[in-house]
């Protein structure tokens, strides 16, 4: 920087402007960061539900406990589905980056199918629990369980609808900037849901089977 | 002089347009992430079911594995780095983690404390056990 004093004007002209001098950031960065903040607030909401679940985890009111209800094999398959769909979602981002339509549709299809498998397994688990009288009204533990896992399931459902809408937009509008920004937000959303699920299967299912 | 004029959007692998990021290297990043996540998930299920480990430490082990897997997801899937173009994303993430820890740890401490102090005959008077 000592050289900059000598030929100040020239250096300042050649040097890249800092972010504040360069004017507003590109819209992709603004949109991505805004969605990132939304996701963090969504995770804070999940944290509140997690805290409620952890406080109520032993309040079974004489009803069935987690160890009696949870089927670890089904949870393992659900985890595998969600993890694989997160991976194919990443491959979809790469296909979008290199603007390959066929690869994008294929990755989106696999992502959708894996997400749908996860949802079907989860709904079957819920239906099985309600069928044996372990519905959300049975105990505080089950109310908290259905709130927490159901909230994540609702997020996955919303993600699947969003994915279908995005593929329709890619088909009709092509890879224009606005569509690419929405696809970036979708992939952030999908990866964040997987992070929530990591905590969910650890805290609810695995720790629930321990006690 | 670094080439970073702007921050990087979260989830974007590269902000440098002149650095040609091949798709194969991108696939490699995601595949490494998937492999690590699969290993950590398998370890979680193993730790929860094995009788080889001291039972008291299993919860702690599961928590550590979950934190590790969260890190894998953040680095390999969400492309969060320590680079200067990622500072804003990391700061927002750090704030989010702070709030999450405050909410969860604070709630659990307060509820455990209430249970200890306000329910002298825990078996009879535990309100959580009533319908």
Short mmCIF file of C-alpha atoms in Angstrom, two decimals:
data_model
loop_
_atom_site.label_atom_id
_atom_site.label_comp_id
_atom_site.label_asym_id
_atom_site.label_seq_id
_atom_site.Cartn_x
_atom_site.Cartn_y
_atom_site.Cartn_z
CA UNK A 1 0.00 0.00 0.00
CA UNK A 2 3.04 2.27 0.33
CA UNK A 3 3.28 2.28 -3.45
CA UNK A 4 -0.28 3.47 -3.60
CA UNK A 5 0.77 6.78 -2.05
CA UNK A 6 3.17 7.51 -4.88
CA UNK A 7 0.85 6.84 -7.76
CA UNK A 8 -2.37 7.16 -5.90
CA UNK A 9 -4.72 7.93 -8.75
CA UNK A 10 -3.48 5.20 -11.02
CA UNK A 11 -3.67 2.49 -8.39
CA UNK A 12 -7.10 3.54 -7.26
CA UNK A 13 -8.28 3.42 -10.83
CA UNK A 14 -6.88 -0.04 -11.44
CA UNK A 15 -7.71 -1.61 -8.11
CA UNK A 16 -10.98 -3.41 -7.86
CA UNK A 17 -13.50 -1.37 -5.92
CA UNK A 18 -14.48 -2.71 -2.53
CA UNK A 19 -18.01 -3.97 -2.06
CA UNK A 20 -19.22 -0.62 -0.69
CA UNK A 21 -17.79 1.32 -3.64
CA UNK A 22 -19.11 -1.11 -6.23
CA UNK A 23 -22.74 -0.31 -5.57
CA UNK A 24 -25.49 -2.74 -4.71
CA UNK A 25 -24.66 -6.43 -4.90
CA UNK A 26 -26.10 -8.54 -7.72
CA UNK A 27 -29.63 -9.68 -7.14
CA UNK A 28 -28.61 -13.35 -6.88
CA UNK A 29 -26.51 -12.55 -3.81
CA UNK A 30 -29.19 -10.37 -2.22
CA UNK A 31 -31.91 -12.97 -2.82
CA UNK A 32 -29.71 -15.85 -1.66
CA UNK A 33 -28.72 -14.05 1.52
CA UNK A 34 -32.30 -13.04 2.26
CA UNK A 35 -33.46 -16.63 1.86
CA UNK A 36 -30.55 -17.78 4.02
CA UNK A 37 -31.80 -15.48 6.82
CA UNK A 38 -35.33 -16.84 6.36
CA UNK A 39 -34.01 -20.41 6.65
CA UNK A 40 -32.17 -19.54 9.86
CA UNK A 41 -35.37 -18.09 11.32
CA UNK A 42 -37.18 -21.25 10.25
CA UNK A 43 -34.54 -23.29 12.07
CA UNK A 44 -35.03 -21.12 15.17
CA UNK A 45 -38.72 -22.07 15.01
CA UNK A 46 -37.72 -25.74 14.79
CA UNK A 47 -35.43 -25.17 17.81
CA UNK A 48 -38.45 -24.02 19.84
CA UNK A 49 -40.39 -27.14 18.85
CA UNK A 50 -37.34 -29.30 19.60
CA UNK A 51 -37.11 -27.71 23.06
CA UNK A 52 -40.81 -28.42 23.67
CA UNK A 53 -40.32 -32.02 22.56
CA UNK A 54 -37.26 -32.53 24.75
CA UNK A 55 -39.09 -31.11 27.77
CA UNK A 56 -42.09 -33.40 27.18
CA UNK A 57 -40.27 -36.51 25.95
CA UNK A 58 -40.93 -38.47 29.16
CA UNK A 59 -44.48 -37.18 29.76
CA UNK A 60 -46.17 -40.27 28.34
CA UNK A 61 -49.19 -40.16 30.71
CA UNK A 62 -49.10 -43.94 31.02
CA UNK A 63 -49.28 -44.31 27.25
CA UNK A 64 -46.73 -45.83 24.91
CA UNK A 65 -43.19 -44.43 24.97
CA UNK A 66 -40.89 -43.76 22.06
CA UNK A 67 -39.01 -47.02 22.56
CA UNK A 68 -42.24 -48.98 22.07
CA UNK A 69 -43.44 -47.01 19.04
CA UNK A 70 -40.43 -46.26 16.88
CA UNK A 71 -39.32 -48.61 14.14
CA UNK A 72 -35.63 -48.02 13.52
CA UNK A 73 -35.55 -49.72 10.15
CA UNK A 74 -38.21 -47.41 8.75
CA UNK A 75 -36.34 -44.40 10.19
CA UNK A 76 -33.11 -45.60 8.57
CA UNK A 77 -34.83 -45.88 5.18
CA UNK A 78 -36.39 -42.43 5.59
CA UNK A 79 -32.96 -41.01 6.45
CA UNK A 80 -31.44 -42.66 3.39
CA UNK A 81 -34.19 -41.29 1.12
CA UNK A 82 -33.76 -37.74 2.39
CA UNK A 83 -29.96 -37.86 2.23
CA UNK A 84 -30.00 -39.25 -1.32
CA UNK A 85 -32.53 -36.63 -2.40
CA UNK A 86 -30.29 -33.93 -0.93
CA UNK A 87 -27.45 -35.34 -3.05
CA UNK A 88 -29.50 -35.39 -6.25
CA UNK A 89 -30.66 -31.85 -5.44
CA UNK A 90 -26.98 -30.87 -5.42
CA UNK A 91 -26.49 -32.61 -8.79
CA UNK A 92 -29.50 -30.64 -10.05
CA UNK A 93 -27.77 -27.38 -9.03
CA UNK A 94 -24.72 -28.46 -11.06
CA UNK A 95 -26.91 -29.30 -14.07
CA UNK A 96 -28.57 -25.89 -13.79
CA UNK A 97 -25.14 -24.23 -13.60
CA UNK A 98 -24.12 -25.83 -16.90
CA UNK A 99 -27.64 -25.34 -18.36
CA UNK A 100 -28.39 -28.93 -19.24
CA UNK A 101 -32.16 -29.38 -19.45
CA UNK A 102 -32.26 -33.18 -19.51
CA UNK A 103 -29.92 -33.58 -16.52
CA UNK A 104 -31.90 -30.97 -14.59
CA UNK A 105 -35.21 -32.75 -15.18
CA UNK A 106 -33.71 -36.14 -14.34
CA UNK A 107 -32.12 -34.91 -11.08
CA UNK A 108 -35.35 -33.12 -10.16
CA UNK A 109 -37.36 -36.27 -10.84
CA UNK A 110 -35.09 -38.41 -8.65
CA UNK A 111 -35.17 -35.74 -5.93
CA UNK A 112 -38.96 -35.66 -6.08
CA UNK A 113 -39.35 -39.45 -5.99
CA UNK A 114 -36.98 -39.82 -3.02
CA UNK A 115 -38.72 -37.00 -1.16
CA UNK A 116 -42.10 -38.59 -1.88
CA UNK A 117 -40.81 -41.97 -0.60
CA UNK A 118 -39.74 -40.27 2.60
CA UNK A 119 -43.17 -38.69 2.98
CA UNK A 120 -45.04 -41.94 2.31
CA UNK A 121 -42.96 -43.80 4.92
CA UNK A 122 -43.57 -41.04 7.44
CA UNK A 123 -47.32 -40.99 6.79
CA UNK A 124 -47.47 -44.78 7.12
CA UNK A 125 -45.69 -44.48 10.46
CA UNK A 126 -48.18 -41.82 11.60
CA UNK A 127 -51.15 -43.89 10.44
CA UNK A 128 -49.82 -46.97 12.24
CA UNK A 129 -49.39 -45.02 15.46
CA UNK A 130 -52.85 -43.47 15.29
CA UNK A 131 -54.35 -46.89 14.52
CA UNK A 132 -53.07 -48.33 17.81
CA UNK A 133 -54.39 -45.36 19.78
CA UNK A 134 -51.10 -43.46 19.96
CA UNK A 135 -52.38 -40.32 18.27
CA UNK A 136 -51.38 -36.76 19.22
CA UNK A 137 -54.18 -36.56 21.83
CA UNK A 138 -52.86 -39.54 23.82
CA UNK A 139 -50.10 -37.79 25.79
CA UNK A 140 -47.97 -34.66 25.90
CA UNK A 141 -45.07 -36.70 24.51
CA UNK A 142 -47.12 -37.74 21.47
CA UNK A 143 -48.48 -34.21 20.95
CA UNK A 144 -44.91 -32.89 20.87
CA UNK A 145 -43.81 -35.79 18.63
CA UNK A 146 -46.52 -35.19 16.03
CA UNK A 147 -45.92 -31.42 16.13
CA UNK A 148 -42.18 -31.77 15.57
CA UNK A 149 -42.10 -34.58 13.01
CA UNK A 150 -45.30 -33.32 11.34
CA UNK A 151 -43.84 -29.82 10.98
CA UNK A 152 -40.80 -31.25 9.22
CA UNK A 153 -43.11 -33.38 7.05
CA UNK A 154 -45.11 -30.29 6.10
CA UNK A 155 -41.87 -28.58 5.08
CA UNK A 156 -40.97 -31.57 2.89
CA UNK A 157 -44.45 -31.46 1.33
CA UNK A 158 -44.05 -27.76 0.60
CA UNK A 159 -40.63 -28.49 -0.90
CA UNK A 160 -42.08 -31.14 -3.22
CA UNK A 161 -44.80 -28.74 -4.44
CA UNK A 162 -42.14 -26.06 -4.91
CA UNK A 163 -39.97 -28.45 -6.93
CA UNK A 164 -42.86 -29.26 -9.31
CA UNK A 165 -43.57 -25.54 -9.75
CA UNK A 166 -39.89 -24.86 -10.46
CA UNK A 167 -39.70 -27.59 -13.09
CA UNK A 168 -42.78 -26.10 -14.78
CA UNK A 169 -41.03 -22.72 -14.75
CA UNK A 170 -37.86 -24.22 -16.25
CA UNK A 171 -39.95 -25.88 -18.96
CA UNK A 172 -41.89 -22.72 -19.82
CA UNK A 173 -39.46 -19.89 -19.10
CA UNK A 174 -36.11 -21.67 -19.50
CA UNK A 175 -33.00 -20.79 -17.49
CA UNK A 176 -33.57 -17.10 -17.04
CA UNK A 177 -32.03 -15.25 -14.09
CA UNK A 178 -35.20 -15.10 -11.99
CA UNK A 179 -35.80 -18.85 -12.39
CA UNK A 180 -32.20 -19.61 -11.45
CA UNK A 181 -32.51 -17.52 -8.29
CA UNK A 182 -35.62 -19.46 -7.29
CA UNK A 183 -33.83 -22.74 -7.97
CA UNK A 184 -30.95 -21.56 -5.75
CA UNK A 185 -33.46 -20.83 -2.96
CA UNK A 186 -35.06 -24.25 -3.46
CA UNK A 187 -31.77 -26.10 -3.12
CA UNK A 188 -30.93 -24.10 0.03
CA UNK A 189 -34.34 -25.03 1.43
CA UNK A 190 -33.93 -28.72 0.61
CA UNK A 191 -30.44 -28.97 2.14
CA UNK A 192 -31.60 -27.12 5.27
CA UNK A 193 -34.48 -29.60 5.66
CA UNK A 194 -31.94 -32.40 5.62
CA UNK A 195 -29.99 -30.72 8.43
CA UNK A 196 -33.21 -30.50 10.48
CA UNK A 197 -33.81 -34.19 9.80
CA UNK A 198 -30.31 -35.07 11.08
CA UNK A 199 -31.24 -33.57 14.45
CA UNK A 200 -34.69 -35.09 14.27
CA UNK A 201 -33.59 -38.69 13.84
CA UNK A 202 -30.85 -38.22 16.44
CA UNK A 203 -32.95 -36.56 19.14
CA UNK A 204 -36.37 -38.13 18.54
CA UNK A 205 -35.72 -41.60 17.19
CA UNK A 206 -32.27 -42.72 18.33
CA UNK A 207 -32.30 -41.04 21.76
CA UNK A 208 -35.97 -42.01 22.11
CA UNK A 209 -35.09 -45.68 21.72
CA UNK A 210 -32.33 -45.37 24.35
CA UNK A 211 -34.53 -44.30 27.25
CA UNK B 1 -5.29 -8.20 -3.95
CA UNK B 2 -8.05 -10.72 -3.74
CA UNK B 3 -10.50 -11.01 -6.54
CA UNK B 4 -13.58 -10.92 -4.36
CA UNK B 5 -15.58 -7.91 -5.19
CA UNK B 6 -18.85 -9.09 -3.74
CA UNK B 7 -19.98 -11.61 -1.19
CA UNK B 8 -21.01 -15.02 -2.32
CA UNK B 9 -24.61 -16.11 -2.35
CA UNK B 10 -25.19 -18.94 0.11
CA UNK B 11 -25.23 -22.27 -1.70
CA UNK B 12 -23.15 -20.98 -4.60
CA UNK B 13 -20.01 -23.02 -5.07
CA UNK B 14 -17.92 -20.34 -6.75
CA UNK B 15 -18.21 -16.59 -7.04
CA UNK B 16 -15.32 -16.19 -9.46
CA UNK B 17 -16.59 -16.13 -13.01
CA UNK B 18 -13.11 -16.45 -14.54
CA UNK B 19 -12.35 -19.66 -12.63
CA UNK B 20 -13.91 -22.38 -14.72
CA UNK B 21 -15.49 -24.78 -12.26
CA UNK B 22 -15.78 -28.10 -13.99
CA UNK B 23 -18.95 -30.08 -13.33
CA UNK B 24 -16.87 -33.11 -12.42
CA UNK B 25 -15.24 -31.32 -9.47
CA UNK B 26 -18.71 -30.22 -8.35
CA UNK B 27 -19.95 -33.82 -8.50
CA UNK B 28 -16.87 -34.86 -6.52
CA UNK B 29 -17.68 -32.35 -3.75
CA UNK B 30 -21.27 -33.58 -3.45
CA UNK B 31 -20.17 -37.22 -3.56
CA UNK B 32 -17.61 -36.72 -0.78
CA UNK B 33 -20.34 -35.03 1.25
CA UNK B 34 -22.75 -37.91 0.62
CA UNK B 35 -20.13 -40.51 1.58
CA UNK B 36 -19.25 -38.70 4.82
CA UNK B 37 -22.93 -38.23 5.68
CA UNK B 38 -23.66 -41.91 5.07
CA UNK B 39 -20.73 -42.95 7.29
CA UNK B 40 -21.83 -40.59 10.08
CA UNK B 41 -25.47 -41.73 9.82
CA UNK B 42 -24.44 -45.39 9.96
CA UNK B 43 -22.28 -44.62 12.99
CA UNK B 44 -25.22 -42.89 14.69
CA UNK B 45 -27.46 -45.92 14.23
CA UNK B 46 -24.66 -48.24 15.37
CA UNK B 47 -23.91 -46.16 18.48
CA UNK B 48 -27.61 -46.12 19.42
CA UNK B 49 -27.93 -49.90 19.18
CA UNK B 50 -24.61 -51.28 20.33
CA UNK B 51 -23.97 -52.58 23.82
CA UNK B 52 -20.23 -52.15 23.49
CA UNK B 53 -20.28 -48.53 24.62
CA UNK B 54 -20.91 -47.17 28.10
CA UNK B 55 -24.64 -46.40 28.13
CA UNK B 56 -24.16 -43.02 29.80
CA UNK B 57 -22.02 -41.72 26.98
CA UNK B 58 -24.26 -42.76 24.12
CA UNK B 59 -26.37 -39.57 24.12
CA UNK B 60 -23.24 -37.44 24.06
CA UNK B 61 -21.82 -39.54 21.23
CA UNK B 62 -25.02 -39.17 19.22
CA UNK B 63 -24.94 -35.39 19.74
CA UNK B 64 -21.33 -35.18 18.57
CA UNK B 65 -22.14 -37.27 15.48
CA UNK B 66 -25.13 -35.04 14.67
CA UNK B 67 -22.99 -31.90 14.98
CA UNK B 68 -20.37 -33.49 12.71
CA UNK B 69 -23.00 -34.39 10.13
CA UNK B 70 -24.44 -30.87 10.28
CA UNK B 71 -20.93 -29.60 9.53
CA UNK B 72 -20.61 -31.98 6.57
CA UNK B 73 -23.93 -30.77 5.16
CA UNK B 74 -22.97 -27.12 5.60
CA UNK B 75 -19.56 -27.50 3.94
CA UNK B 76 -20.24 -29.99 1.15
CA UNK B 77 -23.91 -29.30 0.31
CA UNK B 78 -24.40 -25.65 1.27
CA UNK B 79 -20.81 -24.64 0.39
CA UNK B 80 -20.30 -22.52 3.50
CA UNK B 81 -16.61 -21.66 3.69
CA UNK B 82 -14.37 -19.44 5.80
CA UNK B 83 -13.47 -17.31 2.81
CA UNK B 84 -13.88 -13.52 2.96
CA UNK B 85 -16.71 -13.64 0.40
CA UNK B 86 -18.68 -15.85 2.79
CA UNK B 87 -18.38 -13.69 5.93
CA UNK B 88 -21.97 -12.47 5.85
CA UNK B 89 -23.36 -15.98 5.44
CA UNK B 90 -21.21 -17.31 8.28
CA UNK B 91 -22.14 -14.42 10.57
CA UNK B 92 -25.85 -14.98 9.94
CA UNK B 93 -25.36 -18.70 10.56
CA UNK B 94 -23.45 -18.01 13.79
CA UNK B 95 -26.26 -15.77 15.02
CA UNK B 96 -28.82 -18.44 14.15
CA UNK B 97 -26.85 -21.10 16.02
CA UNK B 98 -26.56 -18.77 19.03
CA UNK B 99 -30.34 -18.28 19.16
CA UNK B 100 -30.97 -22.00 18.67
CA UNK B 101 -28.61 -22.89 21.53
CA UNK B 102 -30.18 -20.24 23.80
CA UNK B 103 -33.71 -21.48 23.06
CA UNK B 104 -32.97 -25.18 23.47
CA UNK B 105 -30.52 -25.10 26.39
CA UNK B 106 -32.44 -22.35 28.18
CA UNK B 107 -35.79 -24.17 27.87
CA UNK B 108 -34.34 -27.47 29.03
CA UNK B 109 -32.55 -25.90 32.02
CA UNK B 110 -35.64 -24.01 33.13
CA UNK B 111 -37.97 -26.99 32.71
CA UNK B 112 -35.60 -29.34 34.55
CA UNK B 113 -35.25 -26.77 37.32
CA UNK B 114 -39.02 -26.37 37.61
CA UNK B 115 -39.47 -30.12 37.74
CA UNK B 116 -36.88 -30.38 40.51
CA UNK B 117 -38.05 -27.49 42.64
CA UNK B 118 -41.81 -27.40 42.33
CA UNK B 119 -42.77 -31.04 42.43
CA UNK B 120 -41.71 -32.44 45.79
CA UNK B 121 -43.45 -35.78 45.28
CA UNK B 122 -42.44 -36.29 41.71
CA UNK B 123 -44.36 -39.51 41.18
CA UNK B 124 -47.65 -38.17 42.58
CA UNK B 125 -47.57 -34.54 41.60
CA UNK B 126 -45.83 -34.47 38.26
CA UNK B 127 -48.29 -32.48 36.19
CA UNK B 128 -46.84 -33.89 33.02
CA UNK B 129 -48.04 -37.32 34.02
CA UNK B 130 -51.66 -36.23 34.24
CA UNK B 131 -53.98 -36.30 31.32
#
